[in-house]
mmCIF file of C-alpha atoms in Angstrom:
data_model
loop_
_atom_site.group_PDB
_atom_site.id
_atom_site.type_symbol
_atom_site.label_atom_id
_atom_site.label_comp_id
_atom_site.label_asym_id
_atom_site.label_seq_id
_atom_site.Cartn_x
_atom_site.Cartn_y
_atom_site.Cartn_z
ATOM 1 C CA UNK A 236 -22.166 -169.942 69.294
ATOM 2 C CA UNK A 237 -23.254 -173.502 70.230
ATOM 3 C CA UNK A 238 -22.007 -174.836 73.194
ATOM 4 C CA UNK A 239 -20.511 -178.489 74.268
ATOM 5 C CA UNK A 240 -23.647 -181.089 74.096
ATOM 6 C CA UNK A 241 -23.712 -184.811 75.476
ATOM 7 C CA UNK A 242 -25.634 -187.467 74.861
ATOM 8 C CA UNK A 243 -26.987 -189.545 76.138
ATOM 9 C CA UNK A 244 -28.344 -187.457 79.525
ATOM 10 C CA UNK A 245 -28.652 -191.125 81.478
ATOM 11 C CA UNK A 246 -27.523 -194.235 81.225
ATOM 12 C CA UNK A 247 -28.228 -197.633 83.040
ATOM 13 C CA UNK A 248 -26.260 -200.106 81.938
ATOM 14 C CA UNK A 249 -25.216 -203.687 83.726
ATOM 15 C CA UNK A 250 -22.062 -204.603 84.820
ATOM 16 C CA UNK A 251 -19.796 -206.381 81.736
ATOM 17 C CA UNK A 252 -21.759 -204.250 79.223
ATOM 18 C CA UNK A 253 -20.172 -202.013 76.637
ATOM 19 C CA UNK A 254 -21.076 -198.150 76.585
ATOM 20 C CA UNK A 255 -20.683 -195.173 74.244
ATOM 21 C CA UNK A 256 -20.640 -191.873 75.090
ATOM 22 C CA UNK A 257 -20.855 -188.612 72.906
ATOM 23 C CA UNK A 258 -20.024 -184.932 72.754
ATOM 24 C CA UNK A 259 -19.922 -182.095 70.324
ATOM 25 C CA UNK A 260 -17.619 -179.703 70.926
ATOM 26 C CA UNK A 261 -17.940 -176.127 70.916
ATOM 27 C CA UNK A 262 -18.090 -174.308 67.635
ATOM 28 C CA UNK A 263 -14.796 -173.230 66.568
ATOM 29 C CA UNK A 264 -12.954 -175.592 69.224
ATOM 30 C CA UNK A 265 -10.089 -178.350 68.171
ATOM 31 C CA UNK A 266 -9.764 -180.585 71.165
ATOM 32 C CA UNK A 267 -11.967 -183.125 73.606
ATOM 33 C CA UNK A 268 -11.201 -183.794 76.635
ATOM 34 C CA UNK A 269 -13.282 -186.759 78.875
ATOM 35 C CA UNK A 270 -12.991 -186.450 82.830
ATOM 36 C CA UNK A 271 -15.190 -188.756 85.206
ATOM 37 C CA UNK A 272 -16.943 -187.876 88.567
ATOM 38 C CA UNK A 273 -17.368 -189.957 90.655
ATOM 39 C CA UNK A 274 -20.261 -189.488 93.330
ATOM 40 C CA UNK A 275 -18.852 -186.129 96.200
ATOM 41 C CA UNK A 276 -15.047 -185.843 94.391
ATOM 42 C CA UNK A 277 -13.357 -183.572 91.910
ATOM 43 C CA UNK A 278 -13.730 -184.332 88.217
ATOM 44 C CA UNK A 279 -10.489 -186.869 87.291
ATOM 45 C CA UNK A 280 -8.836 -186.490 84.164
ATOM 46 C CA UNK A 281 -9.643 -189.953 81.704
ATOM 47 C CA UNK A 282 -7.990 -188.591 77.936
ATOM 48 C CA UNK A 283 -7.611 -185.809 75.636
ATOM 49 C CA UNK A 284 -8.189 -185.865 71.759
ATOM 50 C CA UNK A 285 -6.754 -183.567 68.860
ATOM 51 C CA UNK A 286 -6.215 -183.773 65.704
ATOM 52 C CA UNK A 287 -8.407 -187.317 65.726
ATOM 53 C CA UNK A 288 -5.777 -188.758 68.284
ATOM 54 C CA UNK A 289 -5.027 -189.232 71.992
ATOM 55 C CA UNK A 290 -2.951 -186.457 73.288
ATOM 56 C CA UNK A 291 -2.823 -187.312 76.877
ATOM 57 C CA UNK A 292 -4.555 -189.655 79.041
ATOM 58 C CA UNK A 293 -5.007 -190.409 82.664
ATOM 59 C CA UNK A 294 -4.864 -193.276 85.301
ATOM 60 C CA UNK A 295 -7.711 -195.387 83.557
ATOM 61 C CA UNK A 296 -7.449 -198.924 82.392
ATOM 62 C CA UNK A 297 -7.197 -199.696 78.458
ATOM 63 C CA UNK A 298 -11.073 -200.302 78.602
ATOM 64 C CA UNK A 299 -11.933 -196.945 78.914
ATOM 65 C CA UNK A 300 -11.273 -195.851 74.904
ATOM 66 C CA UNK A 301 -12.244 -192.553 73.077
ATOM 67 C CA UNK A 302 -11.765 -191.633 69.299
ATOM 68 C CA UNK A 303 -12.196 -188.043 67.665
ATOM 69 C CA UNK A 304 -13.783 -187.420 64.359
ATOM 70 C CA UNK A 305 -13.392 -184.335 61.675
ATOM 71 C CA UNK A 306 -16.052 -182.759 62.774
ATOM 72 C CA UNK A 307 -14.078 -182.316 66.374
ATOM 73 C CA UNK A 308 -17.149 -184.810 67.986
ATOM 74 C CA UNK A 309 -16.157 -187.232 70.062
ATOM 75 C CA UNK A 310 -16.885 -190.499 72.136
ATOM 76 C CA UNK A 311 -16.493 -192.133 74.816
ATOM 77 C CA UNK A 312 -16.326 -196.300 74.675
ATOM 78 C CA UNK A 313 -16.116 -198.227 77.974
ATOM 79 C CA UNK A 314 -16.063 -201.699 77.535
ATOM 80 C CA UNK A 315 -16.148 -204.802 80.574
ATOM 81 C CA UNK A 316 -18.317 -202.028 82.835
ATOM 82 C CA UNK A 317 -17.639 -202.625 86.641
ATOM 83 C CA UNK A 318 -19.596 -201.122 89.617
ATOM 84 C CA UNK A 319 -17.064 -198.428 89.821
ATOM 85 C CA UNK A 320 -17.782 -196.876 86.485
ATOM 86 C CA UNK A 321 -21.149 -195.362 88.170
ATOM 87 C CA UNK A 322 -20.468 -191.945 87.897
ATOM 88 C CA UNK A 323 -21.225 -188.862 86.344
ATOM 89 C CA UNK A 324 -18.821 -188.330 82.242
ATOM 90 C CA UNK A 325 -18.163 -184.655 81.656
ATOM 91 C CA UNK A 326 -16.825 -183.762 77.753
ATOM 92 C CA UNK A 327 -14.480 -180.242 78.007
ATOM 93 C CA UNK A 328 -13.939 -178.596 74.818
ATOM 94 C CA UNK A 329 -11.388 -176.274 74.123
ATOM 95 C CA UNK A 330 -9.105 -174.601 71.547
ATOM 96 C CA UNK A 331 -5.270 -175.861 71.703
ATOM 97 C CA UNK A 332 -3.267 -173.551 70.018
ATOM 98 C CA UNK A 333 -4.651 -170.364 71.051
ATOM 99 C CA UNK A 334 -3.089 -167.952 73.978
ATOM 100 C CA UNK A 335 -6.165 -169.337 76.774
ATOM 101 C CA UNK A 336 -5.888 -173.259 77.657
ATOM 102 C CA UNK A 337 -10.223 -172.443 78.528
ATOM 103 C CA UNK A 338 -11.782 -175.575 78.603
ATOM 104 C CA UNK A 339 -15.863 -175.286 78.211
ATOM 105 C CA UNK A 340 -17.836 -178.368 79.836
ATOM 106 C CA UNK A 341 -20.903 -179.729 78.763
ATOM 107 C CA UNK A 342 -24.054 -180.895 81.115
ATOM 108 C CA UNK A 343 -22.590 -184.462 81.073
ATOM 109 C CA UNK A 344 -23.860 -187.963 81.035
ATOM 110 C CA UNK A 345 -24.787 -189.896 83.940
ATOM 111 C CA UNK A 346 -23.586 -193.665 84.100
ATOM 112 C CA UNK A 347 -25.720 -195.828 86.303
ATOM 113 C CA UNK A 348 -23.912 -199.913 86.066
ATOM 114 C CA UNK A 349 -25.917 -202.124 88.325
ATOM 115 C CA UNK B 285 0.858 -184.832 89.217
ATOM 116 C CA UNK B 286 -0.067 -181.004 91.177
ATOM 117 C CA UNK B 287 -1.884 -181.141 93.698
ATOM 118 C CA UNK B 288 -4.999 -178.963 94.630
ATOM 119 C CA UNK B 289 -6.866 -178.063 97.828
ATOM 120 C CA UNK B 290 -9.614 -176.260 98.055
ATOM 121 C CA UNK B 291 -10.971 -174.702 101.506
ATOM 122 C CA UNK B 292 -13.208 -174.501 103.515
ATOM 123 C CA UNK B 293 -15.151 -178.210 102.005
ATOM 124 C CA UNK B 294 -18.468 -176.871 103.345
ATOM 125 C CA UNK B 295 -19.531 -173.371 103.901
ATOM 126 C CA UNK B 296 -22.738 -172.551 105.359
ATOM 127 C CA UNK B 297 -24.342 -168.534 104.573
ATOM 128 C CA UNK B 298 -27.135 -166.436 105.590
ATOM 129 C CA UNK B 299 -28.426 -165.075 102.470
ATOM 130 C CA UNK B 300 -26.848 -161.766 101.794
ATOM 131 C CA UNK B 301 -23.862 -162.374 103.642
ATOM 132 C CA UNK B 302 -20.029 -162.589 101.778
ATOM 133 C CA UNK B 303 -17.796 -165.211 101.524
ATOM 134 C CA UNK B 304 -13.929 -166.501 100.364
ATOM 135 C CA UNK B 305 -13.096 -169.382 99.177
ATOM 136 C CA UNK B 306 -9.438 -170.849 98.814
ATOM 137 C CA UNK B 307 -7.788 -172.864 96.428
ATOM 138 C CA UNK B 308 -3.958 -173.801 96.462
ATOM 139 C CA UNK B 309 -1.779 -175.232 93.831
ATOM 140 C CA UNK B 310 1.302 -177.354 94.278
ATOM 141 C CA UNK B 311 3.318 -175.992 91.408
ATOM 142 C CA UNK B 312 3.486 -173.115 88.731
ATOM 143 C CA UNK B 313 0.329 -173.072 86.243
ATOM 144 C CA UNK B 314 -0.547 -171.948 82.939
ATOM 145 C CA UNK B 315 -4.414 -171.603 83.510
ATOM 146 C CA UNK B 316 -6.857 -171.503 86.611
ATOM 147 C CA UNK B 317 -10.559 -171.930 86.399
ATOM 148 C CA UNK B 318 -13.113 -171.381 88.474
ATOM 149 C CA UNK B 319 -16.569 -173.469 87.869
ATOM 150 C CA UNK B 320 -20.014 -173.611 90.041
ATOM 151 C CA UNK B 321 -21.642 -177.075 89.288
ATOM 152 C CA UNK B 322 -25.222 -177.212 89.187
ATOM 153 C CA UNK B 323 -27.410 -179.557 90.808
ATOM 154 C CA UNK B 324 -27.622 -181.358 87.727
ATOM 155 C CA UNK B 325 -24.103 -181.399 87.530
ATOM 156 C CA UNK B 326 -22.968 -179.018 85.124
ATOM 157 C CA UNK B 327 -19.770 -177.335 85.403
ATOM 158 C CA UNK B 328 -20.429 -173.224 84.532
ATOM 159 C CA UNK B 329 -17.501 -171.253 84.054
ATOM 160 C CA UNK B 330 -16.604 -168.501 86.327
ATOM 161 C CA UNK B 331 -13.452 -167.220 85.404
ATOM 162 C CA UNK B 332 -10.516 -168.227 83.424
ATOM 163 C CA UNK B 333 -7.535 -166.432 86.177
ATOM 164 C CA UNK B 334 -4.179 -167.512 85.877
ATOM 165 C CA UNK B 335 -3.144 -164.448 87.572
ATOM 166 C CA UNK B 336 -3.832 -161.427 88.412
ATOM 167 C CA UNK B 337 -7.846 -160.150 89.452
ATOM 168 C CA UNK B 338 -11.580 -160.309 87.856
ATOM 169 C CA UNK B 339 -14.872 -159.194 88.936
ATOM 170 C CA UNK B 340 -18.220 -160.270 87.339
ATOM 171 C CA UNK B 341 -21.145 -159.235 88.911
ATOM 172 C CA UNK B 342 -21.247 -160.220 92.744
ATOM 173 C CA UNK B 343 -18.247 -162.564 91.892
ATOM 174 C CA UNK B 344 -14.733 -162.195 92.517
ATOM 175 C CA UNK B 345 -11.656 -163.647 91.881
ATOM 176 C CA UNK B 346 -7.789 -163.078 92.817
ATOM 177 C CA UNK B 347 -4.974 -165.192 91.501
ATOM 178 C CA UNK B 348 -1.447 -164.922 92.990
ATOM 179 C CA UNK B 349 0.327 -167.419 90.741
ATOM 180 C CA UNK B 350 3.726 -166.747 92.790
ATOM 181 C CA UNK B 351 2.411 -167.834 95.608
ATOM 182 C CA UNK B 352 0.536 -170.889 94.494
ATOM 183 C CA UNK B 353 -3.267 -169.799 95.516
ATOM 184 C CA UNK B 354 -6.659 -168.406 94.482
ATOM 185 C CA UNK B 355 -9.270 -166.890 96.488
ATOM 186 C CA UNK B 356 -13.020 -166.762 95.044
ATOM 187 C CA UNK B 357 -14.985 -163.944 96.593
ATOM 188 C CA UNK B 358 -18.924 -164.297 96.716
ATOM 189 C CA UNK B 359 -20.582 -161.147 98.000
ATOM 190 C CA UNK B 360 -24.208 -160.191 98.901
ATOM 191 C CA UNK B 361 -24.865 -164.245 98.646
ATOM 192 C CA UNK B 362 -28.356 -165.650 97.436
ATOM 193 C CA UNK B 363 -29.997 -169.091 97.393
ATOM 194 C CA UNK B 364 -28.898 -169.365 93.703
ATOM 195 C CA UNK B 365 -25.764 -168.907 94.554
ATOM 196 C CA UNK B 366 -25.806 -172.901 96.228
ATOM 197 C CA UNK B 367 -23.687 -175.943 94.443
ATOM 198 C CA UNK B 368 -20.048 -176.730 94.713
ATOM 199 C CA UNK B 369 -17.335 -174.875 93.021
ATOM 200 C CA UNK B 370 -14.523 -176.194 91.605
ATOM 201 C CA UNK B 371 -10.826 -174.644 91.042
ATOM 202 C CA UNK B 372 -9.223 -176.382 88.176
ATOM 203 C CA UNK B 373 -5.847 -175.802 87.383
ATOM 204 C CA UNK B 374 -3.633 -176.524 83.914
ATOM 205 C CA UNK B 375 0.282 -176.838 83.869
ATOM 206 C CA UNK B 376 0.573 -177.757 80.659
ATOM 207 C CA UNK B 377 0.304 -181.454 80.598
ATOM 208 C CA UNK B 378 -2.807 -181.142 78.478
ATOM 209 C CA UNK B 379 -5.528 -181.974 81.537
ATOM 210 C CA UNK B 380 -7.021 -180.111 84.022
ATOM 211 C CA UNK B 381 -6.456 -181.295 87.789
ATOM 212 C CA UNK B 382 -9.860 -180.305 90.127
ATOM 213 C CA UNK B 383 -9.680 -179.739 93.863
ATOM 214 C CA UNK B 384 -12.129 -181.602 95.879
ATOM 215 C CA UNK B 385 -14.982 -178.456 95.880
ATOM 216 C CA UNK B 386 -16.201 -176.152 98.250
ATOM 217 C CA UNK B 387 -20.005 -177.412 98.626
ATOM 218 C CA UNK B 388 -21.942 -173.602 99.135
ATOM 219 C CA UNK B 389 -25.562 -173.940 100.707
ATOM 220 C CA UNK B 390 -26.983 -170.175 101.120
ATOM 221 C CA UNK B 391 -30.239 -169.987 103.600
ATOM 222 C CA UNK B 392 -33.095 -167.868 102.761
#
């Protein structure tokens, strides 16, 4: 069974930039989620994708943007980076549909805008 | 949105010595998970618990879903044991909402 992978590990970008963000979800899963952590808090909830659209989202601005593909991959697009976006992007994978709402996390990327 | 609060935020052990940690939930849930981050800041899973009890290995948990709280249980505690854990709960609004942690630092 493969697990949820990220990519890239890092990241420095500069403030204004563009970013994308990837995961592969867990064999045999249907839906993405993206949460952000920022530096000593709790991950925060940014969007959820199934079925290749956005089935939930959090408090984040329009500029953060995701899509899903067939393959149940996903990414993560943040456009206009700000200072604030420094923080650590977590992909959760998970089957929606089944009896357990499990979500599986992979190692995450970490987003350095300077 | 539910709120979450975990407790104690910091916790200080003597290796081999047992802990609990706390975690309390605003409203009714469909799922509660427990997760130890890493230091490189992946989120393992513990256990899934929306209710009821588990045991793996020297870990613990207890869910009382009626009365809104989970209690992690770390016994016979060793330096790998160190990170923050995470309760993460799910009422059915499609995202999981994290406490703050419990940062864990176990002394050799």
């Amino acid at each position: 069974e493969t697990g949820v992978t990220q990519s890239p590990t890092h990241l420095i970008k500069t403030r204004g930039q563009q970013v994308t963000l990837r995961c592969s979800s867990q064999s045999g899963h249907n839906t993405v989620s993206w949460y952000q952590q920022a530096l000593g808090q709790g991950p925060q909830f940014i969007f959820q994708y199934y079925r290749e659209e956005e089935n939930g989202r959090g408090n984040f601005p329009p500029r953060f943007s995701g899509l899903q593909f067939p393959n149940y991959s996903s990414e993560l697009n943040v456009n206009a980076l700000e200072l604030d976006d420094s923080a650590l992007y977590l992909c959760a994978s998970s089957r929606w549909g089944s009896t357990s709402y499990e979500q599986y996390f992979g190692p995450g990327t970490r987003l350095t805008v300077t | 949105g539910i709120q979450v609060e975990q407790s104690p935020p910091d916790l200080i052990l003597q290796e081999g010595a047992n802990s609990t940690l706390r975690c309390n939930f605003s409203d009714s849930v469909n799922n509660l998970q427990w997760f130890h981050q890493n230091p490189w800041g992946q989120l393992i899973n513990l256990f899934y618990i929306p209710s009821g009890t588990k045991q793996n290995g020297r870990l613990s948990a207890t869910t009382v879903a009626t009365e809104r709280y989970s209690l992690l249980y770390i016994s016979s505690s060793q330096t790998t044991d160190s990170g923050v854990y995470f309760c993460a709960v799910f009422s059915g609004d499609y995202k999981l909402s994290f406490g703050a942690g419990t940062t864990v630092t176990v002394r050799a």
